[in-house]
Coordinates of N, CA and C in Angstrom, one line a residue:
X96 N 167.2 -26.1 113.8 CA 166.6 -25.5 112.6 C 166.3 -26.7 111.6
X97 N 165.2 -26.8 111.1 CA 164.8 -27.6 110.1 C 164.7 -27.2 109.1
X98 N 166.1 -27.0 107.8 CA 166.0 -27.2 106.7 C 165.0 -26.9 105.7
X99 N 164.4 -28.0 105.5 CA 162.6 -28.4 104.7 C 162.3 -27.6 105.0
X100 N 161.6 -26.7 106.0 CA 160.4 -26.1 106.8 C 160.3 -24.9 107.6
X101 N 161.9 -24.5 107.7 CA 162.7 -23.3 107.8 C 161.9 -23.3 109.3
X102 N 161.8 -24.0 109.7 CA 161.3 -23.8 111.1 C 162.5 -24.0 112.4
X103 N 162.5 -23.6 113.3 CA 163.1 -23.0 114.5 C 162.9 -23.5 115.8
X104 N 163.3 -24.3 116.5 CA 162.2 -24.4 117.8 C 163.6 -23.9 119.0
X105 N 163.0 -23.1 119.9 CA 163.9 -22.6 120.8 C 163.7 -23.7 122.1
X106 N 164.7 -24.5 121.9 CA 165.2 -25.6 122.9 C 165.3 -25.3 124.5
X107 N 165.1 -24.4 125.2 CA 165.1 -23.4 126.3 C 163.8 -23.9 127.0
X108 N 162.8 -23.7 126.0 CA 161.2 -24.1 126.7 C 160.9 -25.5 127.3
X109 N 161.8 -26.3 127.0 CA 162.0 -27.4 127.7 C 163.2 -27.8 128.3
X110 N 163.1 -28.5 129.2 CA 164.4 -29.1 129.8 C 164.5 -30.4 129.1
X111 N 164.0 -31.2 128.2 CA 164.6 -32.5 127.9 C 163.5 -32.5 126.3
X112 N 164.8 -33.3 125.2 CA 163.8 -33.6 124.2 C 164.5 -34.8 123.9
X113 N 163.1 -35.5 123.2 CA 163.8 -36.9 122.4 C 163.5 -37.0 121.2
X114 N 163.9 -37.5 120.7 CA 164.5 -37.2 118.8 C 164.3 -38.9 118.7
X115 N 163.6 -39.2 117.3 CA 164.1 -40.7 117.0 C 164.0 -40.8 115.4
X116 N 164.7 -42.0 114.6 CA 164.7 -41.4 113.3 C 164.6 -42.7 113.0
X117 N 163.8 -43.1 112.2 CA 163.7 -44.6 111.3 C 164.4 -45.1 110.0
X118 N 164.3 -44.1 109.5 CA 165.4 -44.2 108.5 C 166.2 -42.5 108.2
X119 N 167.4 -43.2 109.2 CA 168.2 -41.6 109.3 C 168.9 -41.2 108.0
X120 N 169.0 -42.3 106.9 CA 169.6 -41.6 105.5 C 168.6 -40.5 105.1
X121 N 167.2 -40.8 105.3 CA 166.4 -39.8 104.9 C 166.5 -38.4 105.0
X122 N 167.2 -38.1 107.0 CA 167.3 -37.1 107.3 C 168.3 -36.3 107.3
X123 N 169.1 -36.7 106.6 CA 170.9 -36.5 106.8 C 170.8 -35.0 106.7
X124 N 171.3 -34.1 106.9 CA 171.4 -32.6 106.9 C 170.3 -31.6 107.3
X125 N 168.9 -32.3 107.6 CA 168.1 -32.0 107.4 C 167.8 -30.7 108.7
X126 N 169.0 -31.4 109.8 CA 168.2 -30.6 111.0 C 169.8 -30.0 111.6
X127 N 169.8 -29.2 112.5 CA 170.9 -28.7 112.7 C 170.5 -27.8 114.3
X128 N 171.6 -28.0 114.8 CA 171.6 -27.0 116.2 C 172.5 -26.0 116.2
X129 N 172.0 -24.8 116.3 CA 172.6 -23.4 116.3 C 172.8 -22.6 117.8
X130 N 173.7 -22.3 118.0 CA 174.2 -22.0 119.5 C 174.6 -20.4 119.5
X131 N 174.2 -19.6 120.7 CA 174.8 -18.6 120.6 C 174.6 -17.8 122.1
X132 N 175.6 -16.8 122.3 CA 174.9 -16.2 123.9 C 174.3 -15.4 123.8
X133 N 173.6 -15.4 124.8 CA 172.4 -14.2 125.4 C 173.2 -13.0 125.6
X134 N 172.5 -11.3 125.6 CA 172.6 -10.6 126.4 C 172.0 -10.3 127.3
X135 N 172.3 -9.7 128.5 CA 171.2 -9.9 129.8 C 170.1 -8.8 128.9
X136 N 168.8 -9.1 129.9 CA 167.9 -7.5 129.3 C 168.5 -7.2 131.1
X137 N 168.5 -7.5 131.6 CA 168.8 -6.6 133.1 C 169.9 -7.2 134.2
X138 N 170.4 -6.2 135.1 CA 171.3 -7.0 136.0 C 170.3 -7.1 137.3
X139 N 170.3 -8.2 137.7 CA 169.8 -8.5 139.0 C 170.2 -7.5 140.3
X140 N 171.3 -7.1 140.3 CA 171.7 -6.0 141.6 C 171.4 -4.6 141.1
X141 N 171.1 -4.4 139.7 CA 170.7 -3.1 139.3 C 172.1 -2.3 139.3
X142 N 172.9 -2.9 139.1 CA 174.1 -2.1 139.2 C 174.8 -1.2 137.9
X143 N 174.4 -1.9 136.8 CA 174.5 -1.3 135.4 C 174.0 0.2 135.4
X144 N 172.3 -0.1 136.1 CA 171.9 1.5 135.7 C 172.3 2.1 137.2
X145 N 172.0 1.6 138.3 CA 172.9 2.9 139.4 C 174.3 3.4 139.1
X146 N 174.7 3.0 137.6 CA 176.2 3.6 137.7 C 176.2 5.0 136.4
X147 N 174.7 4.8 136.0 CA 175.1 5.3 135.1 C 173.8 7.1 135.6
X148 N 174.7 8.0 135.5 CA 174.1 9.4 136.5 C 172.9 10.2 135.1
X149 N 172.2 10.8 135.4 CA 170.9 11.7 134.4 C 170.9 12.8 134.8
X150 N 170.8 14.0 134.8 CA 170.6 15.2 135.6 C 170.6 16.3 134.3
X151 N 170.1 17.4 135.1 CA 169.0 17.8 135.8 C 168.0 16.7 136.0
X152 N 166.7 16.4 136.6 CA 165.9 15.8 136.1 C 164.9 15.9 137.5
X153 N 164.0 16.7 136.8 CA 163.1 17.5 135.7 C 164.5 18.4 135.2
X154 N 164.1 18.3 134.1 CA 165.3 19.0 132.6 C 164.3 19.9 131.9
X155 N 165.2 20.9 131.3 CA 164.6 21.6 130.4 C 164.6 21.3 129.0
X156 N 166.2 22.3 128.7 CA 166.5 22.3 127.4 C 167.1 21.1 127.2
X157 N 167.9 20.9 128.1 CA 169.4 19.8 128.2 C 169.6 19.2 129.2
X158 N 169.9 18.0 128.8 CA 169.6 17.0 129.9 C 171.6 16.2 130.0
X159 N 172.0 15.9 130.7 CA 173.0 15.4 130.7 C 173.5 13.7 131.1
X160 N 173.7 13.2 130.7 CA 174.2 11.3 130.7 C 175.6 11.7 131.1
X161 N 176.2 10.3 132.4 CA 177.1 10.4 132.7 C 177.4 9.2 132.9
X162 N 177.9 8.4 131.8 CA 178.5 6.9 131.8 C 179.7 6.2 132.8
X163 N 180.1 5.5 133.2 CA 180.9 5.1 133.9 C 182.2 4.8 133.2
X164 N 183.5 4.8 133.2 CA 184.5 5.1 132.2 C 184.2 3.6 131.5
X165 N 184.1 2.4 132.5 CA 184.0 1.0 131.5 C 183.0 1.8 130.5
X166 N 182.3 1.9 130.5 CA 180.7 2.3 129.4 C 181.2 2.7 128.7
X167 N 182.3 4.0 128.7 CA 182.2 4.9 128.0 C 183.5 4.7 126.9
X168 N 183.8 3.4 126.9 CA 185.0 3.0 126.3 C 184.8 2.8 124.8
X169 N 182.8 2.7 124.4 CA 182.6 2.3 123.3 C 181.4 3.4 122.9
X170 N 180.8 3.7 121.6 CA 179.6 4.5 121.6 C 178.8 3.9 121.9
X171 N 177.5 4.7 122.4 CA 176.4 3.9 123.4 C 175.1 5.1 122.1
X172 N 174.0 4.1 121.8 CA 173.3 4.5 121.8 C 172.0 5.3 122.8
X173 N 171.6 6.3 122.5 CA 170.6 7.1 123.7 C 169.7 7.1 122.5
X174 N 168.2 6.3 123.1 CA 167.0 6.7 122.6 C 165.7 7.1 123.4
X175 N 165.3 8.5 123.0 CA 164.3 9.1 124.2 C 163.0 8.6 123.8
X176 N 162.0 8.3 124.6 CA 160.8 7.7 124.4 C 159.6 8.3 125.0
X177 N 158.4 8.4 124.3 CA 157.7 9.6 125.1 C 157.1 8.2 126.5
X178 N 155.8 8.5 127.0 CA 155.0 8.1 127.4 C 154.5 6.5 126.7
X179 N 154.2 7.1 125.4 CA 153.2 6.2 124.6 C 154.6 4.5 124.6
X180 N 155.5 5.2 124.3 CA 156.8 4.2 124.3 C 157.2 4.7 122.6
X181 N 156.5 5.5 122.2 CA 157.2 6.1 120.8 C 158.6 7.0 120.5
X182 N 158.9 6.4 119.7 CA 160.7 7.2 119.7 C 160.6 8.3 119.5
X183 N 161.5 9.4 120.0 CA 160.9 10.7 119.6 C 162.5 11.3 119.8
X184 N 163.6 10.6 119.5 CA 164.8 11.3 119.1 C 165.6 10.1 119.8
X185 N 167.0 9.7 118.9 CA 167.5 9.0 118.9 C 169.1 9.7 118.8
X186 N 170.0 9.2 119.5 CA 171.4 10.0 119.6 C 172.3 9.1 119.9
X187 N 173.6 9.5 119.4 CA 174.7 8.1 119.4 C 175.4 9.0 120.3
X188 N 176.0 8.7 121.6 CA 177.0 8.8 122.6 C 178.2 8.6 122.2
X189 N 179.2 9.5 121.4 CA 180.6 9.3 121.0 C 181.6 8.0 122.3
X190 N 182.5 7.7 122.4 CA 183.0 6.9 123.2 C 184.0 8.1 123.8
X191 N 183.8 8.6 125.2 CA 184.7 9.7 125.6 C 185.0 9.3 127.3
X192 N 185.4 8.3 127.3 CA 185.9 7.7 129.1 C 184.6 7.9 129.9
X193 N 185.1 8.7 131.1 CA 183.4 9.2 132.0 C 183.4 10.5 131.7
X194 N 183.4 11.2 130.4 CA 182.7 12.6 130.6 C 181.3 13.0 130.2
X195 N 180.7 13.5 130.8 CA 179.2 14.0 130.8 C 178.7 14.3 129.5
X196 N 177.9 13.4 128.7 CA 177.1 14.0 127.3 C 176.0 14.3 127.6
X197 N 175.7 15.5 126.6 CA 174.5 16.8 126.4 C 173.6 15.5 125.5
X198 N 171.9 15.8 126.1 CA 171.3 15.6 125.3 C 170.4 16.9 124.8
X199 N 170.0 17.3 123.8 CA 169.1 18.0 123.8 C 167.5 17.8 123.7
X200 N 166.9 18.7 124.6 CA 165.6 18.3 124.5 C 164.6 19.4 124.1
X201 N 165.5 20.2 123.3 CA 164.5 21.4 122.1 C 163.4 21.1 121.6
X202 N 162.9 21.4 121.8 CA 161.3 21.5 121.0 C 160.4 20.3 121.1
X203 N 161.1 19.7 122.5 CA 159.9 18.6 122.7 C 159.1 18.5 123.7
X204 N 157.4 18.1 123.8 CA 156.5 18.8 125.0 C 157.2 18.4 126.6
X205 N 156.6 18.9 127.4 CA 156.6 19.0 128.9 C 156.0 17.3 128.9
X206 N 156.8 16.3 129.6 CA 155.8 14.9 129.7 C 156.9 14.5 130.3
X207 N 156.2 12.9 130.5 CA 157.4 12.0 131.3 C 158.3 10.9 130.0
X208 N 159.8 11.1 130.3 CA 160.4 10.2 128.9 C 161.0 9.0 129.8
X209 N 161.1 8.4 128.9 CA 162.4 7.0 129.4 C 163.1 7.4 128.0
X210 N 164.5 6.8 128.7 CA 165.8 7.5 128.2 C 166.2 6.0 128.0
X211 N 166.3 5.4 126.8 CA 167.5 3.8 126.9 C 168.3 3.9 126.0
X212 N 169.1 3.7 127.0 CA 170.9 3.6 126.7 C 171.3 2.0 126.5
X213 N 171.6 1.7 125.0 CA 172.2 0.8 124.6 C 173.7 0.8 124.6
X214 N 174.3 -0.5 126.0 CA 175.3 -0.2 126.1 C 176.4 -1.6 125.7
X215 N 177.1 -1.4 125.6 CA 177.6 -2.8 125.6 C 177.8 -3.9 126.5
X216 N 177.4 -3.5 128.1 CA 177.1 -4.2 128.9 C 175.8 -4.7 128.9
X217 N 174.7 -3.8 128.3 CA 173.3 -3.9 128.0 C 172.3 -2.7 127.9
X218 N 171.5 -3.1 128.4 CA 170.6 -1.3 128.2 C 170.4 -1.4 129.6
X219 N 170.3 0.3 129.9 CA 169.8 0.7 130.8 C 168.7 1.9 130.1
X220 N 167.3 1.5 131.3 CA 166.9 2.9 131.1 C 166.4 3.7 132.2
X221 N 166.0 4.7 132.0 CA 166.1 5.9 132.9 C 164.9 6.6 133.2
X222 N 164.2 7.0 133.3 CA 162.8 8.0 134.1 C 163.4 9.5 133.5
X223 N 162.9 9.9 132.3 CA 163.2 11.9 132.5 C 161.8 12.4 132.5
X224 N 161.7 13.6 133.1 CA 160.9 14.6 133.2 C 161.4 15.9 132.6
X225 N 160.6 16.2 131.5 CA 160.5 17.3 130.6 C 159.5 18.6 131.4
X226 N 160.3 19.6 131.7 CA 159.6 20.5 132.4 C 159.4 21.8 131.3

């Protein structure tokens, strides 16, 4: 992070940098490296979302999520998404071990949704069909 210029450079795009300073009183505080960890966006074996169950699906009224007890040890957000990728109802998943939460899908059209579940392992999301 540079100070002066509030500028940012994400060190990742390269593998190697070199820095040189001519007169380093000039620059004393000026620049700074900020560290922190990633969350995955995905697991490579897919195993986050094959654990986590959707059903009925094609759904009507109510659609049901079935977290895995790790998952369910914390609240998970559930946000449904039409087609377009527009939010179209958003629901917080209480923290209840592996028992099965109700979504409702009252009064919203017949289409195809994605369901993403913000978990604290990561998101998973899901394929629903509104019938």
């Amino acid at each position: 992070l540079d100070a002066v210029t509030g500028q940012q450079v994400d060190l990742r795009q390269q593998s190697t940098y070199r820095f040189s300073a001519s007169n380093a009183a000039l620059i004393t505080g000026r620049f700074s490296l900020s560290f922190g960890s990633l969350r995955p966006l995905a697991t490579s074996s897919g195993t986050l979302a094959s654990s986590v169950a959707l059903y009925p699906n094609p759904a009507q009224k109510t659609a049901w999520v079935e977290l895995p007890a790790a998952l369910g040890r914390k609240p998970v957000t559930a946000t449904l998404l039409d087609a377009l990728g527009r939010v179209v109802r958003t629901q917080q998943l209480p923290a209840n071990g592996d028992k099965a939460h109700a979504l409702s899908l009252a009064e919203l059209p017949v289409g195809v949704y994605s369901l993403r579940l913000s978990t604290e392992a990561g998101l998973v999301t899901k394929r629903l069909i509104i019938e």
